[in-house]
mmCIF file of N, CA and C in Angstrom:
data_model
loop_
_atom_site.group_PDB
_atom_site.id
_atom_site.type_symbol
_atom_site.label_atom_id
_atom_site.label_comp_id
_atom_site.label_asym_id
_atom_site.label_seq_id
_atom_site.Cartn_x
_atom_site.Cartn_y
_atom_site.Cartn_z
ATOM 1 N N MET A 256 0.661 9.839 -10.745
ATOM 2 C CA MET A 256 0.628 9.933 -9.295
ATOM 3 C C MET A 256 -0.652 10.618 -8.826
ATOM 4 N N ASP A 257 -1.177 11.508 -9.642
ATOM 5 C CA ASP A 257 -2.435 12.164 -9.265
ATOM 6 C C ASP A 257 -3.541 11.128 -9.059
ATOM 7 N N LEU A 258 -3.543 10.114 -9.894
ATOM 8 C CA LEU A 258 -4.570 9.083 -9.793
ATOM 9 C C LEU A 258 -4.437 8.280 -8.498
ATOM 10 N N THR A 259 -3.228 8.050 -8.015
ATOM 11 C CA THR A 259 -3.075 7.333 -6.737
ATOM 12 C C THR A 259 -3.714 8.139 -5.610
ATOM 13 N N GLY A 260 -3.599 9.454 -5.693
ATOM 14 C CA GLY A 260 -4.232 10.312 -4.695
ATOM 15 C C GLY A 260 -5.746 10.235 -4.740
ATOM 16 N N GLU A 261 -6.301 10.147 -5.941
ATOM 17 C CA GLU A 261 -7.758 10.002 -6.077
ATOM 18 C C GLU A 261 -8.222 8.671 -5.507
ATOM 19 N N ILE A 262 -7.482 7.614 -5.801
ATOM 20 C CA ILE A 262 -7.833 6.285 -5.298
ATOM 21 C C ILE A 262 -7.708 6.244 -3.775
ATOM 22 N N ALA A 263 -6.727 6.955 -3.232
ATOM 23 C CA ALA A 263 -6.552 7.015 -1.773
ATOM 24 C C ALA A 263 -7.787 7.580 -1.084
ATOM 25 N N LYS A 264 -8.544 8.418 -1.770
ATOM 26 C CA LYS A 264 -9.762 9.005 -1.195
ATOM 27 C C LYS A 264 -10.828 7.949 -0.911
ATOM 28 N N TRP A 265 -10.704 6.776 -1.507
ATOM 29 C CA TRP A 265 -11.658 5.682 -1.284
ATOM 30 C C TRP A 265 -11.355 4.937 0.020
ATOM 31 N N SER A 266 -10.219 5.226 0.635
ATOM 32 C CA SER A 266 -9.776 4.534 1.838
ATOM 33 C C SER A 266 -10.844 4.570 2.933
ATOM 34 N N SER A 267 -10.911 3.488 3.701
ATOM 35 C CA SER A 267 -11.818 3.454 4.856
ATOM 36 C C SER A 267 -11.049 3.541 6.160
ATOM 37 N N CYS A 268 -9.814 4.069 6.075
ATOM 38 C CA CYS A 268 -8.991 4.271 7.265
ATOM 39 C C CYS A 268 -9.531 5.462 8.048
ATOM 40 N N TYR A 269 -9.530 5.341 9.359
ATOM 41 C CA TYR A 269 -10.037 6.388 10.244
ATOM 42 C C TYR A 269 -9.141 7.624 10.229
ATOM 43 N N LYS A 270 -7.848 7.438 9.976
ATOM 44 C CA LYS A 270 -6.887 8.538 9.995
ATOM 45 C C LYS A 270 -6.738 9.106 8.582
ATOM 46 N N PRO A 271 -7.189 10.326 8.335
ATOM 47 C CA PRO A 271 -7.123 10.892 6.989
ATOM 48 C C PRO A 271 -5.704 10.986 6.428
ATOM 49 N N ASN A 272 -4.696 11.156 7.286
ATOM 50 C CA ASN A 272 -3.321 11.246 6.800
ATOM 51 C C ASN A 272 -2.758 9.881 6.414
ATOM 52 N N ARG A 273 -3.511 8.832 6.623
ATOM 53 C CA ARG A 273 -3.069 7.492 6.248
ATOM 54 C C ARG A 273 -3.933 6.890 5.141
ATOM 55 N N ASN A 274 -4.580 7.726 4.369
ATOM 56 C CA ASN A 274 -5.311 7.237 3.206
ATOM 57 C C ASN A 274 -4.293 6.984 2.104
ATOM 58 N N VAL A 275 -4.205 5.730 1.679
ATOM 59 C CA VAL A 275 -3.174 5.312 0.737
ATOM 60 C C VAL A 275 -3.829 4.735 -0.507
ATOM 61 N N GLY A 276 -3.277 5.091 -1.662
ATOM 62 C CA GLY A 276 -3.747 4.556 -2.930
ATOM 63 C C GLY A 276 -2.591 3.955 -3.703
ATOM 64 N N ALA A 277 -2.888 2.917 -4.486
ATOM 65 C CA ALA A 277 -1.865 2.244 -5.292
ATOM 66 C C ALA A 277 -2.433 1.883 -6.659
ATOM 67 N N ILE A 278 -1.566 1.895 -7.648
ATOM 68 C CA ILE A 278 -1.933 1.513 -9.015
ATOM 69 C C ILE A 278 -0.817 0.638 -9.558
ATOM 70 N N ILE A 279 -1.182 -0.455 -10.195
ATOM 71 C CA ILE A 279 -0.191 -1.291 -10.872
ATOM 72 C C ILE A 279 -0.361 -1.074 -12.366
ATOM 73 N N VAL A 280 0.764 -0.721 -13.002
ATOM 74 C CA VAL A 280 0.764 -0.329 -14.414
ATOM 75 C C VAL A 280 1.802 -1.147 -15.185
ATOM 76 N N LYS A 281 1.437 -1.524 -16.402
ATOM 77 C CA LYS A 281 2.391 -2.188 -17.292
ATOM 78 C C LYS A 281 2.116 -1.724 -18.715
ATOM 79 N N ASP A 282 3.178 -1.374 -19.415
ATOM 80 C CA ASP A 282 3.056 -0.904 -20.792
ATOM 81 C C ASP A 282 2.042 0.235 -20.915
ATOM 82 N N ARG A 283 2.108 1.159 -19.958
ATOM 83 C CA ARG A 283 1.259 2.356 -19.931
ATOM 84 C C ARG A 283 -0.228 2.044 -19.790
ATOM 85 N N ARG A 284 -0.540 0.870 -19.247
ATOM 86 C CA ARG A 284 -1.934 0.484 -19.013
ATOM 87 C C ARG A 284 -2.121 0.151 -17.541
ATOM 88 N N ILE A 285 -3.212 0.657 -16.964
ATOM 89 C CA ILE A 285 -3.536 0.350 -15.572
ATOM 90 C C ILE A 285 -4.076 -1.069 -15.500
ATOM 91 N N LEU A 286 -3.439 -1.896 -14.688
ATOM 92 C CA LEU A 286 -3.871 -3.281 -14.519
ATOM 93 C C LEU A 286 -4.822 -3.421 -13.337
ATOM 94 N N THR A 287 -4.445 -2.851 -12.201
ATOM 95 C CA THR A 287 -5.292 -2.892 -11.005
ATOM 96 C C THR A 287 -5.037 -1.660 -10.152
ATOM 97 N N THR A 288 -5.962 -1.436 -9.225
ATOM 98 C CA THR A 288 -5.813 -0.368 -8.246
ATOM 99 C C THR A 288 -6.083 -0.943 -6.862
ATOM 100 N N GLY A 289 -5.676 -0.221 -5.848
ATOM 101 C CA GLY A 289 -5.959 -0.637 -4.480
ATOM 102 C C GLY A 289 -5.903 0.552 -3.546
ATOM 103 N N TYR A 290 -6.620 0.451 -2.464
ATOM 104 C CA TYR A 290 -6.579 1.459 -1.405
ATOM 105 C C TYR A 290 -6.650 0.726 -0.086
ATOM 106 N N ASN A 291 -6.230 1.380 0.991
ATOM 107 C CA ASN A 291 -6.249 0.697 2.283
ATOM 108 C C ASN A 291 -7.655 0.716 2.868
ATOM 109 N N GLY A 292 -8.079 -0.445 3.288
ATOM 110 C CA GLY A 292 -9.416 -0.580 3.852
ATOM 111 C C GLY A 292 -9.639 -1.965 4.416
ATOM 112 N N ALA A 293 -10.704 -2.094 5.186
ATOM 113 C CA ALA A 293 -11.049 -3.367 5.840
ATOM 114 C C ALA A 293 -11.394 -4.432 4.793
ATOM 115 N N PRO A 294 -11.166 -5.705 5.120
ATOM 116 C CA PRO A 294 -11.559 -6.784 4.219
ATOM 117 C C PRO A 294 -13.066 -6.748 3.941
ATOM 118 N N ALA A 295 -13.454 -7.290 2.814
ATOM 119 C CA ALA A 295 -14.867 -7.308 2.407
ATOM 120 C C ALA A 295 -15.731 -7.886 3.528
ATOM 121 N N GLY A 296 -16.805 -7.165 3.839
ATOM 122 C CA GLY A 296 -17.757 -7.636 4.830
ATOM 123 C C GLY A 296 -17.400 -7.324 6.273
ATOM 124 N N ILE A 297 -16.257 -6.703 6.502
ATOM 125 C CA ILE A 297 -15.843 -6.358 7.861
ATOM 126 C C ILE A 297 -15.948 -4.847 8.033
ATOM 127 N N GLU A 298 -16.553 -4.428 9.126
ATOM 128 C CA GLU A 298 -16.729 -3.013 9.396
ATOM 129 C C GLU A 298 -15.373 -2.311 9.475
ATOM 130 N N SER A 299 -15.245 -1.205 8.758
ATOM 131 C CA SER A 299 -13.982 -0.472 8.717
ATOM 132 C C SER A 299 -13.828 0.419 9.944
ATOM 133 N N CYS A 300 -12.622 0.918 10.144
ATOM 134 C CA CYS A 300 -12.358 1.846 11.256
ATOM 135 C C CYS A 300 -13.163 3.125 11.082
ATOM 136 N N LYS A 301 -13.309 3.575 9.844
ATOM 137 C CA LYS A 301 -14.094 4.781 9.592
ATOM 138 C C LYS A 301 -15.540 4.559 10.027
ATOM 139 N N GLU A 302 -16.072 3.372 9.723
ATOM 140 C CA GLU A 302 -17.441 3.034 10.138
ATOM 141 C C GLU A 302 -17.540 2.870 11.654
ATOM 142 N N ARG A 303 -16.488 2.347 12.271
ATOM 143 C CA ARG A 303 -16.449 2.157 13.726
ATOM 144 C C ARG A 303 -16.267 3.496 14.449
ATOM 145 N N GLY A 304 -15.682 4.468 13.745
ATOM 146 C CA GLY A 304 -15.424 5.768 14.350
ATOM 147 C C GLY A 304 -14.215 5.785 15.261
ATOM 148 N N GLU A 305 -13.304 4.847 15.047
ATOM 149 C CA GLU A 305 -12.096 4.791 15.868
ATOM 150 C C GLU A 305 -11.008 4.009 15.159
ATOM 151 N N CYS A 306 -9.788 4.216 15.610
ATOM 152 C CA CYS A 306 -8.626 3.505 15.074
ATOM 153 C C CYS A 306 -8.078 2.602 16.178
ATOM 154 N N ILE A 307 -8.054 1.310 15.930
ATOM 155 C CA ILE A 307 -7.554 0.355 16.922
ATOM 156 C C ILE A 307 -6.084 0.640 17.269
ATOM 157 N N ARG A 308 -5.329 1.094 16.272
ATOM 158 C CA ARG A 308 -3.917 1.401 16.501
ATOM 159 C C ARG A 308 -3.765 2.605 17.434
ATOM 160 N N ASN A 309 -4.595 3.621 17.227
ATOM 161 C CA ASN A 309 -4.574 4.786 18.133
ATOM 162 C C ASN A 309 -4.935 4.350 19.544
ATOM 163 N N ASN A 310 -5.979 3.539 19.660
ATOM 164 C CA ASN A 310 -6.440 3.077 20.974
ATOM 165 C C ASN A 310 -5.364 2.294 21.721
ATOM 166 N N MET A 311 -4.529 1.578 20.961
ATOM 167 C CA MET A 311 -3.477 0.763 21.568
ATOM 168 C C MET A 311 -2.148 1.501 21.692
ATOM 169 N N GLY A 312 -2.083 2.728 21.171
ATOM 170 C CA GLY A 312 -0.848 3.511 21.250
ATOM 171 C C GLY A 312 0.274 2.980 20.381
ATOM 172 N N ILE A 313 -0.073 2.382 19.236
ATOM 173 C CA ILE A 313 0.927 1.798 18.337
ATOM 174 C C ILE A 313 1.440 2.876 17.380
ATOM 175 N N ALA A 314 2.753 3.013 17.301
ATOM 176 C CA ALA A 314 3.378 4.010 16.431
ATOM 177 C C ALA A 314 3.278 3.599 14.966
ATOM 178 N N SER A 315 3.290 4.593 14.100
ATOM 179 C CA SER A 315 3.283 4.353 12.656
ATOM 180 C C SER A 315 4.500 3.518 12.268
ATOM 181 N N GLY A 316 4.302 2.567 11.373
ATOM 182 C CA GLY A 316 5.400 1.723 10.907
ATOM 183 C C GLY A 316 5.663 0.504 11.767
ATOM 184 N N GLU A 317 4.868 0.303 12.812
ATOM 185 C CA GLU A 317 5.076 -0.829 13.720
ATOM 186 C C GLU A 317 3.811 -1.674 13.838
ATOM 187 N N ARG A 318 3.988 -2.959 14.130
ATOM 188 C CA ARG A 318 2.903 -3.887 14.460
ATOM 189 C C ARG A 318 1.721 -3.816 13.491
ATOM 190 N N HIS A 319 2.007 -4.018 12.228
ATOM 191 C CA HIS A 319 0.994 -3.914 11.177
ATOM 192 C C HIS A 319 -0.180 -4.870 11.367
ATOM 193 N N GLU A 320 0.050 -5.945 12.106
ATOM 194 C CA GLU A 320 -1.022 -6.936 12.287
ATOM 195 C C GLU A 320 -2.189 -6.372 13.099
ATOM 196 N N TYR A 321 -1.953 -5.284 13.846
ATOM 197 C CA TYR A 321 -3.030 -4.677 14.626
ATOM 198 C C TYR A 321 -3.669 -3.534 13.839
ATOM 199 N N CYS A 322 -4.373 -3.919 12.799
ATOM 200 C CA CYS A 322 -5.090 -2.963 11.960
ATOM 201 C C CYS A 322 -6.112 -3.752 11.154
ATOM 202 N N TYR A 323 -7.321 -3.239 11.081
ATOM 203 C CA TYR A 323 -8.338 -3.920 10.287
ATOM 204 C C TYR A 323 -8.070 -3.796 8.795
ATOM 205 N N ALA A 324 -7.363 -2.762 8.398
ATOM 206 C CA ALA A 324 -7.176 -2.480 6.972
ATOM 207 C C ALA A 324 -6.152 -3.393 6.314
ATOM 208 N N ILE A 325 -6.413 -3.660 5.067
ATOM 209 C CA ILE A 325 -5.442 -4.275 4.172
ATOM 210 C C ILE A 325 -4.796 -3.111 3.437
ATOM 211 N N HIS A 326 -3.478 -3.125 3.299
ATOM 212 C CA HIS A 326 -2.775 -2.012 2.664
ATOM 213 C C HIS A 326 -3.139 -1.898 1.189
ATOM 214 N N ALA A 327 -3.000 -0.706 0.659
ATOM 215 C CA ALA A 327 -3.340 -0.420 -0.740
ATOM 216 C C ALA A 327 -2.563 -1.323 -1.702
ATOM 217 N N GLU A 328 -1.272 -1.497 -1.437
ATOM 218 C CA GLU A 328 -0.441 -2.337 -2.298
ATOM 219 C C GLU A 328 -0.933 -3.785 -2.275
ATOM 220 N N GLN A 329 -1.282 -4.263 -1.083
ATOM 221 C CA GLN A 329 -1.795 -5.624 -0.947
ATOM 222 C C GLN A 329 -3.098 -5.775 -1.719
ATOM 223 N N ASN A 330 -3.990 -4.792 -1.588
ATOM 224 C CA ASN A 330 -5.263 -4.862 -2.300
ATOM 225 C C ASN A 330 -5.071 -4.849 -3.818
ATOM 226 N N ALA A 331 -4.108 -4.080 -4.313
ATOM 227 C CA ALA A 331 -3.843 -4.055 -5.751
ATOM 228 C C ALA A 331 -3.331 -5.419 -6.228
ATOM 229 N N ILE A 332 -2.456 -6.044 -5.447
ATOM 230 C CA ILE A 332 -1.935 -7.379 -5.797
ATOM 231 C C ILE A 332 -3.044 -8.425 -5.702
ATOM 232 N N ILE A 333 -3.849 -8.352 -4.654
ATOM 233 C CA ILE A 333 -4.959 -9.297 -4.481
ATOM 234 C C ILE A 333 -5.955 -9.185 -5.633
ATOM 235 N N GLN A 334 -6.254 -7.955 -6.048
ATOM 236 C CA GLN A 334 -7.183 -7.762 -7.167
ATOM 237 C C GLN A 334 -6.646 -8.393 -8.443
ATOM 238 N N ALA A 335 -5.345 -8.279 -8.673
ATOM 239 C CA ALA A 335 -4.744 -8.911 -9.849
ATOM 240 C C ALA A 335 -4.939 -10.422 -9.798
ATOM 241 N N ALA A 336 -4.688 -11.019 -8.630
ATOM 242 C CA ALA A 336 -4.867 -12.470 -8.481
ATOM 243 C C ALA A 336 -6.328 -12.856 -8.666
ATOM 244 N N LYS A 337 -7.217 -12.086 -8.065
ATOM 245 C CA LYS A 337 -8.655 -12.375 -8.140
ATOM 246 C C LYS A 337 -9.173 -12.315 -9.574
ATOM 247 N N MET A 338 -8.632 -11.368 -10.360
ATOM 248 C CA MET A 338 -9.095 -11.186 -11.738
ATOM 249 C C MET A 338 -8.249 -11.951 -12.753
ATOM 250 N N GLY A 339 -7.210 -12.635 -12.289
ATOM 251 C CA GLY A 339 -6.367 -13.402 -13.201
ATOM 252 C C GLY A 339 -5.502 -12.532 -14.099
ATOM 253 N N VAL A 340 -5.021 -11.413 -13.565
ATOM 254 C CA VAL A 340 -4.205 -10.472 -14.326
ATOM 255 C C VAL A 340 -2.748 -10.620 -13.905
ATOM 256 N N SER A 341 -1.877 -10.903 -14.869
ATOM 257 C CA SER A 341 -0.455 -11.014 -14.560
ATOM 258 C C SER A 341 0.125 -9.619 -14.329
ATOM 259 N N ILE A 342 0.850 -9.470 -13.215
ATOM 260 C CA ILE A 342 1.488 -8.193 -12.908
ATOM 261 C C ILE A 342 3.013 -8.314 -12.924
ATOM 262 N N GLU A 343 3.506 -9.435 -13.385
ATOM 263 C CA GLU A 343 4.948 -9.646 -13.439
ATOM 264 C C GLU A 343 5.595 -8.598 -14.341
ATOM 265 N N GLY A 344 6.638 -7.971 -13.819
ATOM 266 C CA GLY A 344 7.370 -6.963 -14.574
ATOM 267 C C GLY A 344 6.727 -5.583 -14.564
ATOM 268 N N ALA A 345 5.624 -5.430 -13.862
ATOM 269 C CA ALA A 345 4.888 -4.163 -13.834
ATOM 270 C C ALA A 345 5.479 -3.191 -12.807
ATOM 271 N N THR A 346 4.959 -1.972 -12.819
ATOM 272 C CA THR A 346 5.340 -0.921 -11.882
ATOM 273 C C THR A 346 4.181 -0.646 -10.946
ATOM 274 N N LEU A 347 4.486 -0.506 -9.656
ATOM 275 C CA LEU A 347 3.486 -0.120 -8.675
ATOM 276 C C LEU A 347 3.723 1.337 -8.303
ATOM 277 N N TYR A 348 2.709 2.167 -8.510
ATOM 278 C CA TYR A 348 2.732 3.563 -8.077
ATOM 279 C C TYR A 348 1.917 3.642 -6.800
ATOM 280 N N CYS A 349 2.444 4.356 -5.807
ATOM 281 C CA CYS A 349 1.768 4.396 -4.517
ATOM 282 C C CYS A 349 1.946 5.758 -3.860
ATOM 283 N N THR A 350 0.933 6.168 -3.105
ATOM 284 C CA THR A 350 1.024 7.445 -2.404
ATOM 285 C C THR A 350 2.070 7.410 -1.299
ATOM 286 N N HIS A 351 2.373 6.229 -0.753
ATOM 287 C CA HIS A 351 3.335 6.090 0.338
ATOM 288 C C HIS A 351 4.308 4.950 0.054
ATOM 289 N N GLN A 352 5.498 5.052 0.586
ATOM 290 C CA GLN A 352 6.476 3.966 0.475
ATOM 291 C C GLN A 352 5.879 2.714 1.103
ATOM 292 N N PRO A 353 5.968 1.573 0.445
ATOM 293 C CA PRO A 353 5.434 0.339 1.022
ATOM 294 C C PRO A 353 6.157 -0.075 2.306
ATOM 295 N N CYS A 354 5.408 -0.744 3.194
ATOM 296 C CA CYS A 354 5.975 -1.293 4.421
ATOM 297 C C CYS A 354 6.697 -2.603 4.089
ATOM 298 N N ALA A 355 7.326 -3.209 5.084
ATOM 299 C CA ALA A 355 8.081 -4.451 4.878
ATOM 300 C C ALA A 355 7.180 -5.595 4.424
ATOM 301 N N ILE A 356 5.980 -5.687 4.977
ATOM 302 C CA ILE A 356 5.059 -6.757 4.570
ATOM 303 C C ILE A 356 4.696 -6.595 3.099
ATOM 304 N N CYS A 357 4.353 -5.377 2.704
ATOM 305 C CA CYS A 357 4.018 -5.112 1.300
ATOM 306 C C CYS A 357 5.233 -5.330 0.406
ATOM 307 N N ALA A 358 6.416 -4.933 0.890
ATOM 308 C CA ALA A 358 7.642 -5.118 0.109
ATOM 309 C C ALA A 358 7.848 -6.591 -0.231
ATOM 310 N N LYS A 359 7.640 -7.466 0.742
ATOM 311 C CA LYS A 359 7.803 -8.907 0.492
ATOM 312 C C LYS A 359 6.784 -9.408 -0.525
ATOM 313 N N MET A 360 5.553 -8.906 -0.434
ATOM 314 C CA MET A 360 4.523 -9.299 -1.410
ATOM 315 C C MET A 360 4.872 -8.788 -2.804
ATOM 316 N N ILE A 361 5.384 -7.574 -2.881
ATOM 317 C CA ILE A 361 5.778 -6.985 -4.163
ATOM 318 C C ILE A 361 6.877 -7.804 -4.809
ATOM 319 N N VAL A 362 7.850 -8.219 -4.015
ATOM 320 C CA VAL A 362 8.939 -9.052 -4.524
ATOM 321 C C VAL A 362 8.382 -10.357 -5.089
ATOM 322 N N ASN A 363 7.564 -11.057 -4.313
ATOM 323 C CA ASN A 363 7.050 -12.360 -4.755
ATOM 324 C C ASN A 363 6.019 -12.260 -5.868
ATOM 325 N N ALA A 364 5.377 -11.111 -6.015
ATOM 326 C CA ALA A 364 4.418 -10.919 -7.109
ATOM 327 C C ALA A 364 5.134 -10.655 -8.436
ATOM 328 N N GLY A 365 6.442 -10.395 -8.369
ATOM 329 C CA GLY A 365 7.211 -10.195 -9.597
ATOM 330 C C GLY A 365 7.189 -8.775 -10.133
ATOM 331 N N LEU A 366 6.781 -7.823 -9.303
ATOM 332 C CA LEU A 366 6.809 -6.432 -9.754
ATOM 333 C C LEU A 366 8.256 -6.000 -9.947
ATOM 334 N N ALA A 367 8.491 -5.128 -10.920
ATOM 335 C CA ALA A 367 9.853 -4.724 -11.255
ATOM 336 C C ALA A 367 10.243 -3.377 -10.668
ATOM 337 N N ARG A 368 9.243 -2.551 -10.347
ATOM 338 C CA ARG A 368 9.549 -1.174 -9.965
ATOM 339 C C ARG A 368 8.463 -0.634 -9.045
ATOM 340 N N VAL A 369 8.875 0.203 -8.093
ATOM 341 C CA VAL A 369 7.948 0.882 -7.190
ATOM 342 C C VAL A 369 8.271 2.364 -7.223
ATOM 343 N N VAL A 370 7.229 3.175 -7.394
ATOM 344 C CA VAL A 370 7.372 4.629 -7.351
ATOM 345 C C VAL A 370 6.410 5.131 -6.281
ATOM 346 N N TYR A 371 6.920 5.908 -5.320
ATOM 347 C CA TYR A 371 6.067 6.386 -4.230
ATOM 348 C C TYR A 371 6.231 7.888 -4.044
ATOM 349 N N LEU A 372 5.239 8.500 -3.412
ATOM 350 C CA LEU A 372 5.210 9.943 -3.218
ATOM 351 C C LEU A 372 5.646 10.368 -1.814
ATOM 352 N N ASN A 373 5.222 9.631 -0.783
ATOM 353 C CA ASN A 373 5.498 9.999 0.608
ATOM 354 C C ASN A 373 6.328 8.930 1.303
ATOM 355 N N ALA A 374 7.264 9.368 2.133
ATOM 356 C CA ALA A 374 8.102 8.437 2.897
ATOM 357 C C ALA A 374 7.268 7.729 3.961
ATOM 358 N N TYR A 375 7.784 6.604 4.437
ATOM 359 C CA TYR A 375 7.146 5.826 5.493
ATOM 360 C C TYR A 375 8.257 5.286 6.386
ATOM 361 N N PRO A 376 8.099 5.296 7.705
ATOM 362 C CA PRO A 376 9.197 4.921 8.606
ATOM 363 C C PRO A 376 9.432 3.408 8.680
ATOM 364 N N ASP A 377 9.984 2.842 7.615
ATOM 365 C CA ASP A 377 10.232 1.401 7.594
ATOM 366 C C ASP A 377 11.525 1.118 6.844
ATOM 367 N N ASP A 378 12.636 1.153 7.567
ATOM 368 C CA ASP A 378 13.944 0.905 6.967
ATOM 369 C C ASP A 378 14.084 -0.528 6.478
ATOM 370 N N PHE A 379 13.399 -1.472 7.142
ATOM 371 C CA PHE A 379 13.487 -2.872 6.731
ATOM 372 C C PHE A 379 12.893 -3.062 5.335
ATOM 373 N N ALA A 380 11.829 -2.340 5.022
ATOM 374 C CA ALA A 380 11.232 -2.416 3.678
ATOM 375 C C ALA A 380 12.256 -1.980 2.631
ATOM 376 N N ARG A 381 12.956 -0.894 2.919
ATOM 377 C CA ARG A 381 13.976 -0.417 1.976
ATOM 378 C C ARG A 381 15.071 -1.465 1.792
ATOM 379 N N GLN A 382 15.417 -2.153 2.866
ATOM 380 C CA GLN A 382 16.436 -3.206 2.785
ATOM 381 C C GLN A 382 15.946 -4.365 1.917
ATOM 382 N N ILE A 383 14.696 -4.754 2.082
ATOM 383 C CA ILE A 383 14.129 -5.845 1.266
ATOM 384 C C ILE A 383 14.184 -5.481 -0.207
ATOM 385 N N PHE A 384 13.778 -4.262 -0.531
ATOM 386 C CA PHE A 384 13.823 -3.832 -1.932
ATOM 387 C C PHE A 384 15.251 -3.835 -2.469
ATOM 388 N N GLU A 385 16.188 -3.359 -1.657
ATOM 389 C CA GLU A 385 17.583 -3.318 -2.079
ATOM 390 C C GLU A 385 18.112 -4.725 -2.351
ATOM 391 N N LEU A 386 17.823 -5.665 -1.446
ATOM 392 C CA LEU A 386 18.284 -7.046 -1.614
ATOM 393 C C LEU A 386 17.645 -7.731 -2.820
ATOM 394 N N SER A 387 16.406 -7.351 -3.129
ATOM 395 C CA SER A 387 15.679 -7.997 -4.230
ATOM 396 C C SER A 387 16.040 -7.448 -5.597
ATOM 397 N N GLY A 388 16.616 -6.244 -5.619
ATOM 398 C CA GLY A 388 16.948 -5.636 -6.901
ATOM 399 C C GLY A 388 15.799 -4.880 -7.549
ATOM 400 N N ILE A 389 14.691 -4.748 -6.831
ATOM 401 C CA ILE A 389 13.562 -3.999 -7.374
ATOM 402 C C ILE A 389 13.889 -2.510 -7.309
ATOM 403 N N SER A 390 13.640 -1.818 -8.402
ATOM 404 C CA SER A 390 13.864 -0.387 -8.467
ATOM 405 C C SER A 390 12.808 0.337 -7.625
ATOM 406 N N VAL A 391 13.252 1.184 -6.703
ATOM 407 C CA VAL A 391 12.343 1.956 -5.852
ATOM 408 C C VAL A 391 12.715 3.426 -5.988
ATOM 409 N N GLU A 392 11.715 4.237 -6.332
ATOM 410 C CA GLU A 392 11.985 5.645 -6.600
ATOM 411 C C GLU A 392 11.002 6.544 -5.863
ATOM 412 N N LEU A 393 11.536 7.623 -5.310
ATOM 413 C CA LEU A 393 10.702 8.669 -4.744
ATOM 414 C C LEU A 393 10.260 9.553 -5.906
ATOM 415 N N TYR A 394 8.957 9.764 -6.043
ATOM 416 C CA TYR A 394 8.414 10.575 -7.138
ATOM 417 C C TYR A 394 8.791 12.031 -6.935
ATOM 418 N N LYS A 395 9.236 12.677 -7.986
ATOM 419 C CA LYS A 395 9.618 14.099 -7.895
ATOM 420 C C LYS A 395 8.754 14.924 -8.795
#
């Protein structure tokens, strides 16, 4: 979990409390990492010096489409696809509980387990994980 925190420091999110890091691990080997940040070639919120979500008054856990950043979990899954690395049956470690969008991607990517450090206000994500049978654990 310490490593997810280090990876979160790479985030290009304008809000320091929303720097998120993720690692996908299988058989005690790191397969991919991800952090939340703008898509390649697009100016990040940190570079812009503002948060579009703050400007629009959007609460945490709502309207994810109004954010330049790709979530850490999404970036870790995308990196696996880009590099041709199978993540089926792997564990995703993350600094924060995944949102509903990430939860759906985690299910379809074939991940078996999610371990997170910080809660996130998204009850629907927890429901998706419960329905899918994916093990989700709060790190202690």
